[in-house]
Amino acid sequence: MATINGAALMARSLKEQGVDYMFGIVGFPVQGVASAAQDAGIEFIGMRNEQAASYAAHAAGYLTGRPQACLTVSGPGVIHAFAGLANAQQNCWPMILIGGASPIYQNGMGAFQEERQVELATPYCKYAHAIEHTSRIPFYVAEAVRNSLYGRPGAAYLDFPDDIIRGEVDESEVVSANRVGDPPRTLADPEAVEEALSVLESAERPLVIVGKGMAWSRAEDEVRAFMERTQLPFLASPMGKGILPDDDPLSVGAARSTALREADVVFLMGARLNWIMHFGLPPRFSENVRVIQLDIAQEEIGRNVAPEVALVGDGKAVTQQLNTALTNRQWFYPAETEWRATLQAKASENAEAVKPMIDDDSSPTNYYRAFRDIEDWLPDDAIIIGEGANTMDIGRTQMLNRRARHRLDAGTYGTMGVGLGFAIAAAVTNPDKPIVSVQGDSAFGFSGMELETMVRYNLPVKLIVLNNGGIGGGVGPLEKGRRVPPNILTYGARYEGMLEALGGKGMYVSDPADLRSALDEVMEHDGPAMINVPLNPRAGRKPQKFGWLTT
């Protein structure tokens, strides 16, 4: 019978498990794995840094609904990719990191790039294992996929030693594995469903928080039906944006702080009470707030705030239960309430506070003026990648989403440097959609060489760098001989020239009056393009009532 080597068996096993994309950097001992992946029909994207490759892999997993792969060399290559492994785990996005390793027979001898990779990977993922026998590769791939995909999604790691990669086995000796199916959609306790609706009916100041867990479960249709039926005000988490349109009349995103602080009942739909939601604690929430919590993971229930009702199950399935239960109830939240009036008044006040910045045509420009043209230009079906401190935070309020899974940003882990990897993943998995990455200059710098990857694969990503010459904020040009503050970057750096030199299109737009025409021009370009926009280095957000990490 025919024989097969480890590289080909790994590629075949991944493809059979629904892995269609592999991001990575080849070298010893994984050169043959990437080629075998291409032979098996997996699209291999060669990146410039393992961190960016691992970021791309788990963004692709989120966007496709199946874990996708990152391939690295042994030792430092694996360790570089741990950034993405940890980010995937914290973001609850699926991925499989495949790390080359020194030969098993050299373990403990000081082999080339020998490292305790499984041990080091374990804290950052749901499943980590070394492959000890070539014949068992399909088994370990299936285990990695199952653990990554089922329950709360996350990361998996497979250690792939050189002698296993090169090892050959007779096809008759291969331990086969069935394809891991889509995760079962678990249901909540029906009594808890009825109780949750009763609590919502009793609320004077209700608020629904829609999180990215609902986006992952593909629950947008069910959530929209629930909101249309109940007419409850809602707030989207950063990557819950688009499950319901940001410009929906029920959205209270423009009055976020007030909505959180004064709500008497909060319904968490696939969102967590972590730092992004200020832990659910005063002063950002009411001391006596009542919580209904919907989550796929039992261990998340009651974190930081004990819920009055717990709905444990798949977001799509549980929302279907809620919608079914609503057919027996005549209740919906009234259109005219003091609560709605309070939220609308605060939204109007916030809009007035930023209007002078939106209308400010001075040069160098500010964030809000730049976002005015970007928002007007953005196609409704664009996948938006936001990254940077002020750039990301302000962009969340100024760039609207109307479709689920069309917003990617630093997420739960707050990781800077994800932007270009995410943009590459979005472009590869969604070749029919506009991909727009808006970054600060600091965020861009983490993975700037991935511009070459975009050019090499002719990925039509449109990049906008809002450049204030610093981390958080700049000071402008420095006098010669002056000590350089720790947060300062080169003011006016011509990052668009990097893309031009690599074969893409770059534009430097210093006058805000020219921004809109430049945006139209880069959108018409059929490859990667960048607009570098110098900002007033002291431009920032509108004044905030609370510090950004206030509990």
XYZ file of C-alpha atoms in Angstrom:
551
model
C 0.000 0.000 0.000
C 1.148 3.607 -0.579
C 2.997 5.548 2.075
C 2.498 9.132 3.212
C 4.807 11.439 5.143
C 3.909 13.540 8.162
C 3.776 16.844 6.301
C 1.279 15.541 3.736
C -0.785 13.758 6.398
C -0.963 16.937 8.485
C -2.116 18.957 5.470
C -4.707 16.371 4.495
C -6.015 16.128 8.062
C -6.336 19.890 8.398
C -8.210 20.178 5.118
C -10.586 17.357 6.118
C -11.331 19.261 9.340
C -12.327 22.450 7.526
C -9.036 24.336 7.721
C -8.888 26.327 4.492
C -6.258 28.926 5.397
C -2.773 28.696 6.858
C -0.704 31.743 7.786
C 2.944 31.478 8.715
C 6.642 31.669 7.970
C 8.555 28.684 6.623
C 11.956 27.487 7.744
C 13.408 24.487 9.563
C 11.663 22.092 10.083
C 8.338 23.100 8.472
C 9.278 23.971 4.884
C 7.522 20.898 3.531
C 4.365 21.434 5.615
C 3.446 24.654 3.819
C 3.977 23.076 0.395
C 1.913 20.051 1.411
C -0.849 22.397 2.614
C -0.970 24.036 -0.812
C -1.101 20.612 -2.466
C -4.052 19.710 -0.217
C -6.008 22.804 -1.263
C -5.231 24.983 1.766
C -4.402 28.595 0.933
C -1.010 29.388 2.470
C -0.247 33.044 3.205
C 3.436 33.634 3.883
C 3.765 36.408 6.465
C 6.727 38.494 7.648
C 6.362 37.941 11.388
C 4.931 35.071 13.404
C 2.954 37.426 15.632
C 1.087 38.846 12.654
C 0.598 35.325 11.263
C -0.980 34.161 14.504
C -3.201 37.240 14.632
C -4.352 36.517 11.083
C -5.084 32.864 11.875
C -7.507 33.520 14.700
C -9.206 36.419 12.923
C -9.761 34.017 10.014
C -11.193 31.485 12.473
C -13.671 34.044 13.775
C -14.681 35.170 10.298
C -15.101 31.654 8.841
C -16.551 29.904 11.898
C -13.891 27.146 11.869
C -10.385 27.233 13.383
C -7.719 28.193 10.869
C -4.007 27.473 11.137
C -0.769 29.281 11.887
C 2.517 27.536 11.008
C 5.835 28.490 12.587
C 9.373 27.232 12.897
C 10.617 25.830 16.189
C 11.804 27.704 19.269
C 11.630 31.478 18.767
C 9.138 31.110 15.921
C 6.684 29.345 18.211
C 7.287 31.812 21.018
C 6.659 34.789 18.717
C 3.293 33.245 17.807
C 2.222 32.958 21.449
C 1.025 36.569 21.193
C -1.721 35.449 18.840
C -2.370 32.258 20.774
C -3.027 34.269 23.938
C -5.107 36.848 22.061
C -7.255 34.100 20.520
C -7.814 32.533 23.913
C -8.825 35.798 25.566
C -10.974 36.855 22.586
C -12.653 33.418 22.464
C -11.725 32.929 18.801
C -10.649 29.553 17.377
C -7.217 28.823 15.912
C -4.609 26.069 15.695
C -0.945 26.928 16.085
C 1.321 24.283 14.555
C 4.869 24.659 15.790
C 7.823 22.909 14.286
C 10.016 21.183 16.873
C 13.402 19.530 17.073
C 13.466 15.761 16.475
C 12.119 13.612 19.294
C 15.312 11.512 19.377
C 17.300 14.686 20.159
C 15.144 15.756 23.117
C 17.284 16.945 25.995
C 20.472 17.030 23.919
C 20.497 20.741 23.146
C 19.066 20.392 19.654
C 18.698 23.329 17.266
C 16.000 25.638 18.677
C 14.993 22.981 21.204
C 12.368 24.394 23.562
C 9.651 23.209 25.977
C 6.986 24.320 23.538
C 4.004 22.296 24.751
C 4.652 23.327 28.341
C 5.002 26.976 27.372
C 1.908 26.972 25.151
C -0.391 25.349 27.713
C -1.308 28.496 29.702
C -2.360 30.300 26.522
C -4.754 27.784 25.003
C -7.469 25.184 25.589
C -5.471 22.259 24.209
C -1.746 21.654 23.720
C -0.111 18.381 22.717
C 2.948 16.989 20.988
C 2.472 14.613 18.082
C 4.507 11.509 18.953
C 3.654 9.244 16.011
C 3.166 10.094 12.349
C 0.282 7.635 12.082
C -1.710 9.502 14.759
C -1.621 12.958 13.143
C -5.333 12.863 12.139
C -6.308 12.081 15.738
C -4.401 15.056 17.157
C -5.704 17.424 14.487
C -9.275 16.391 15.285
C -8.662 16.893 19.001
C -7.222 20.343 18.382
C -10.198 21.342 16.240
C -12.745 19.963 18.702
C -11.209 21.729 21.672
C -10.765 24.971 19.773
C -14.330 24.998 18.444
C -16.571 23.459 21.093
C -17.930 25.252 24.150
C -16.263 28.624 24.478
C -13.977 28.834 21.420
C -10.264 29.345 21.872
C -6.790 28.351 20.827
C -5.082 24.986 20.350
C -1.405 24.093 19.910
C 0.170 21.114 18.146
C 3.888 20.425 18.498
C 5.185 18.944 15.236
C 8.715 17.458 15.568
C 11.033 17.244 12.579
C 11.219 13.454 12.550
C 7.405 13.227 12.632
C 7.148 15.724 9.766
C 9.585 13.697 7.655
C 8.440 10.313 8.920
C 6.638 8.009 6.490
C 3.856 5.594 7.334
C 1.865 3.112 5.338
C -1.636 4.413 4.621
C -3.055 1.264 6.216
C -1.473 2.247 9.549
C -2.921 5.782 9.656
C -5.306 6.290 12.577
C -8.256 7.963 10.898
C -10.488 10.569 12.549
C -13.978 11.742 11.677
C -14.543 15.372 10.755
C -15.470 17.396 13.819
C -18.961 18.733 13.207
C -20.260 22.162 14.006
C -20.721 22.696 17.752
C -24.045 21.461 19.165
C -26.334 24.377 19.916
C -27.154 23.991 23.597
C -30.379 25.338 25.111
C -31.039 27.189 28.353
C -33.396 25.983 31.079
C -36.927 26.897 29.848
C -37.844 28.143 33.334
C -34.871 30.508 33.231
C -36.036 31.805 29.841
C -39.438 32.706 31.264
C -37.847 34.236 34.354
C -35.542 36.380 32.213
C -38.492 37.813 30.293
C -40.343 38.518 33.545
C -37.340 40.424 34.899
C -37.159 42.499 31.704
C -40.874 43.273 31.967
C -40.367 44.525 35.523
C -37.563 46.925 34.553
C -38.017 50.682 34.502
C -34.639 51.378 32.897
C -33.688 48.241 30.940
C -30.548 47.867 28.831
C -29.464 45.033 26.539
C -25.712 44.663 25.993
C -24.993 42.736 22.782
C -21.536 41.159 22.717
C -19.332 39.398 20.200
C -20.493 36.030 21.541
C -23.696 36.626 19.619
C -21.699 37.456 16.501
C -19.708 34.237 16.883
C -22.901 32.161 17.209
C -24.301 33.765 14.023
C -27.301 34.970 16.034
C -27.874 38.310 14.293
C -31.253 37.355 12.818
C -32.539 36.076 16.151
C -31.206 39.087 18.071
C -32.793 41.505 15.610
C -36.126 39.698 15.922
C -35.864 39.878 19.731
C -35.112 43.597 19.692
C -37.853 44.386 17.187
C -40.328 42.486 19.343
C -39.299 43.935 22.717
C -38.180 47.443 21.606
C -35.546 47.460 24.359
C -32.674 49.961 24.228
C -29.360 48.274 23.458
C -25.633 48.889 23.607
C -23.192 46.939 21.457
C -19.785 45.851 22.703
C -16.881 46.846 20.418
C -17.122 43.668 18.347
C -20.816 43.167 18.979
C -21.268 46.151 16.665
C -23.225 45.328 13.530
C -25.313 42.514 14.999
C -27.806 45.339 15.123
C -27.011 48.438 13.041
C -25.208 51.151 14.980
C -27.707 53.665 13.613
C -30.726 51.637 14.751
C -33.166 53.880 16.677
C -32.913 51.515 19.661
C -29.139 51.925 19.929
C -27.910 53.983 22.896
C -24.239 53.848 21.980
C -24.134 57.640 21.882
C -25.135 57.706 25.577
C -23.030 54.740 26.703
C -21.914 55.930 30.146
C -25.378 57.104 31.135
C -26.986 53.884 29.913
C -24.596 51.717 31.918
C -24.689 53.866 35.047
C -28.450 54.295 35.346
C -29.877 51.014 34.009
C -31.774 49.035 36.638
C -31.793 45.783 34.602
C -28.980 44.765 32.269
C -29.342 41.827 29.897
C -25.898 40.567 28.871
C -26.228 38.793 25.522
C -22.882 37.135 24.811
C -20.948 39.913 26.546
C -18.718 39.685 29.604
C -18.493 41.928 32.641
C -14.748 42.358 32.286
C -12.741 45.572 32.002
C -14.462 46.553 28.741
C -17.760 46.693 30.648
C -16.123 48.066 33.803
C -16.705 44.758 35.636
C -20.383 45.634 36.118
C -19.441 47.573 39.261
C -20.071 51.087 40.638
C -19.518 53.885 39.744
C -19.923 52.792 36.111
C -22.988 50.645 36.974
C -25.730 51.076 39.527
C -24.960 49.443 42.852
C -28.306 47.609 42.734
C -28.341 46.670 39.061
C -30.134 43.400 38.260
C -28.377 41.237 35.700
C -29.604 38.635 33.236
C -26.614 36.791 31.815
C -26.543 34.722 28.615
C -23.276 32.901 28.009
C -22.040 29.677 26.444
C -19.695 29.019 29.383
C -21.012 28.096 32.816
C -17.827 29.341 34.462
C -18.515 32.870 33.198
C -21.827 33.074 35.041
C -21.561 35.344 38.075
C -18.129 36.745 37.354
C -17.907 40.088 39.211
C -21.715 40.436 39.562
C -24.124 37.658 40.519
C -26.940 37.441 37.955
C -30.573 37.313 38.895
C -31.114 34.961 35.948
C -28.538 32.798 34.173
C -29.120 31.573 30.615
C -26.393 29.059 29.832
C -26.318 27.990 26.212
C -25.583 28.856 22.620
C -26.464 32.469 21.777
C -28.458 31.680 18.660
C -30.397 28.798 20.241
C -31.192 30.647 23.469
C -32.381 33.755 21.618
C -34.665 31.508 19.574
C -36.052 30.246 22.903
C -36.649 33.824 24.029
C -38.400 34.692 20.791
C -40.634 31.631 21.036
C -41.515 32.442 24.644
C -42.400 36.010 23.630
C -45.253 34.728 21.462
C -47.143 34.005 24.686
C -46.584 37.529 26.040
C -48.118 40.797 24.923
C -45.394 42.930 26.504
C -42.942 45.300 24.811
C -41.032 48.287 26.193
C -43.023 51.501 25.588
C -41.854 54.087 23.075
C -42.416 57.052 25.411
C -40.614 56.671 28.748
C -38.510 58.873 30.974
C -35.631 56.436 30.443
C -35.679 56.844 26.672
C -35.887 60.621 27.059
C -32.861 60.616 29.401
C -30.792 58.566 26.968
C -31.793 60.689 23.993
C -30.943 63.891 25.840
C -27.493 62.561 26.744
C -26.882 61.406 23.180
C -27.761 64.873 21.902
C -25.486 66.476 24.500
C -22.586 64.240 23.453
C -23.207 65.004 19.782
C -23.055 68.725 20.517
C -19.801 68.266 22.446
C -17.974 66.744 19.466
C -19.606 68.839 16.740
C -16.990 71.628 16.883
C -14.244 69.060 16.300
C -16.178 67.400 13.464
C -16.633 70.804 11.790
C -13.050 71.986 12.379
C -11.327 72.316 8.986
C -8.001 73.529 10.344
C -4.751 71.774 9.479
C -3.296 69.563 10.895
C -6.646 67.950 11.480
C -8.172 66.152 14.468
C -9.656 62.660 14.845
C -13.303 63.648 14.575
C -12.819 65.709 11.403
C -10.931 62.830 9.778
C -13.599 60.321 10.792
C -16.309 62.571 9.339
C -15.048 61.878 5.825
C -14.106 58.264 6.540
C -17.606 57.435 7.813
C -19.270 59.150 4.871
C -17.021 57.158 2.485
C -17.200 53.706 4.098
C -19.265 51.121 2.182
C -21.961 49.445 4.290
C -20.384 46.026 3.709
C -16.837 47.074 4.613
C -15.005 45.002 7.215
C -13.488 47.628 9.499
C -10.289 47.036 11.450
C -9.632 49.608 14.175
C -6.412 49.828 16.146
C -4.637 52.314 18.340
C -5.518 54.121 21.544
C -7.470 57.209 20.544
C -7.849 56.024 16.939
C -9.645 52.847 17.970
C -11.704 54.362 20.788
C -12.927 57.344 18.801
C -13.377 55.198 15.718
C -15.770 52.943 17.618
C -18.136 55.885 17.993
C -17.570 57.545 14.618
C -17.389 54.608 12.167
C -20.747 52.835 12.137
C -21.292 49.122 11.554
C -24.433 47.649 10.056
C -23.408 44.010 9.594
C -22.294 41.348 12.064
C -18.629 40.286 12.144
C -17.605 43.374 10.186
C -15.626 44.998 13.019
C -12.266 43.736 14.293
C -10.145 45.535 16.856
C -7.831 45.045 19.833
C -10.578 43.205 21.710
C -10.556 41.666 25.153
C -6.768 41.459 25.488
C -6.253 45.045 24.295
C -3.510 43.844 21.959
C -1.759 46.410 19.800
C -0.208 45.125 16.581
C -3.185 43.005 15.518
C -4.348 45.384 12.801
C -2.406 44.305 9.722
C -2.755 40.596 10.516
C -6.492 41.060 10.968
C -6.714 43.027 7.719
C -4.892 40.286 5.806
C -7.195 37.632 7.278
C -10.268 39.666 6.367
C -9.057 40.205 2.803
C -8.175 36.545 2.281
C -11.432 35.162 3.713
C -13.691 37.861 2.224
C -12.278 38.710 -1.203
C -15.586 40.231 -2.300
C -15.756 42.849 0.481
C -13.963 46.162 1.034
C -11.382 45.856 3.820
C -10.589 49.098 5.646
C -7.960 49.339 8.380
C -7.794 52.556 10.406
C -4.773 52.703 12.714
C -2.743 55.078 14.768
C 0.901 55.463 13.798
C 2.057 53.569 16.875
C -0.268 50.629 16.193
C 0.807 50.518 12.546
C 4.447 50.242 13.532
C 4.059 46.900 15.318
C 3.528 44.963 12.067
C 4.398 47.471 9.368
C 6.354 45.017 7.214
C 3.139 43.098 6.551
C 2.606 45.762 3.873
C 4.892 43.615 1.748
C 2.611 40.626 2.339
C -0.368 42.661 1.127
C 1.522 43.700 -2.019
C 2.803 40.189 -2.712
C -0.708 38.745 -2.622
C -2.283 41.894 -4.108
C -4.748 42.178 -1.247
C -6.901 45.287 -1.819
C -6.741 46.497 1.782
C -7.295 50.212 2.273
C -5.190 51.525 5.163
C -5.628 54.870 6.862
C -2.951 55.902 9.357
C -4.006 58.721 11.686
C -0.572 59.990 12.535
C -0.094 62.114 15.660
C 3.564 61.262 16.159
C 3.219 59.458 19.449
C 1.818 56.708 21.609
C -1.463 58.162 22.817
C -0.393 61.664 21.808
C 2.574 63.511 20.378
C 4.287 66.884 20.768
C 5.186 67.654 17.156
C 8.728 68.188 15.831
C 11.400 68.111 18.538
C 14.176 70.670 18.826
C 17.630 69.314 18.072
C 19.308 67.956 21.171
C 16.111 67.766 23.201
C 15.555 64.586 25.170
C 13.015 62.388 23.397
C 10.011 61.616 25.642
C 9.214 57.880 25.940
C 5.903 58.131 24.094
C 7.120 60.157 21.121
C 7.438 58.864 17.566
C 8.676 60.663 14.453
C 6.147 63.383 13.716
C 5.051 63.414 10.093
C 6.757 60.103 9.296
C 5.981 59.169 5.687
C 4.621 55.677 6.226
C 2.794 55.792 2.892
C 6.232 55.876 1.254
C 6.885 52.381 2.598
C 3.899 51.039 0.699
C 4.831 52.991 -2.432
C 8.354 51.524 -2.329
C 6.935 48.013 -2.021
C 4.616 48.432 -5.010
C 1.367 49.670 -3.481
C -0.297 53.068 -3.573
C 0.419 55.686 -0.928
C -0.954 59.175 -0.318
C -0.043 61.852 2.235
C -3.010 64.101 3.033
C -2.191 67.070 5.225
C -5.248 69.220 4.400
C -8.594 67.768 5.558
C -10.233 69.349 2.514
C -8.365 66.790 0.383
C -9.217 63.720 2.437
C -12.483 62.692 0.817
C -11.117 62.744 -2.729
C -8.083 60.761 -1.558
C -10.354 58.133 0.000
C -12.208 57.756 -3.283
C -8.923 57.432 -5.130
C -7.537 54.636 -2.937
C -10.817 52.740 -3.091
C -10.546 52.684 -6.889
C -7.012 51.264 -6.688
C -7.090 47.496 -7.253
C -4.373 46.646 -4.729
C -3.259 47.718 -1.245
C -3.330 51.461 -0.659
C -2.604 53.784 2.265
C -3.550 57.316 3.231
C -1.237 58.831 5.839
C -3.039 61.657 7.652
C -0.947 63.877 9.958
C -2.970 64.934 12.998
C -2.603 67.766 15.421
C -0.390 65.977 17.986
C -2.574 67.281 20.811
C -5.856 66.146 19.278
C -7.804 63.784 21.493
C -11.195 62.634 22.687
C -13.948 64.744 24.113
C -13.690 65.111 27.919
C -14.610 61.892 29.734
C -16.498 61.701 33.038
C -14.538 58.604 34.085
C -10.988 57.427 33.478
C -10.742 54.677 30.884
C -10.080 51.912 33.420
C -12.496 53.120 36.079
C -14.265 50.260 37.810
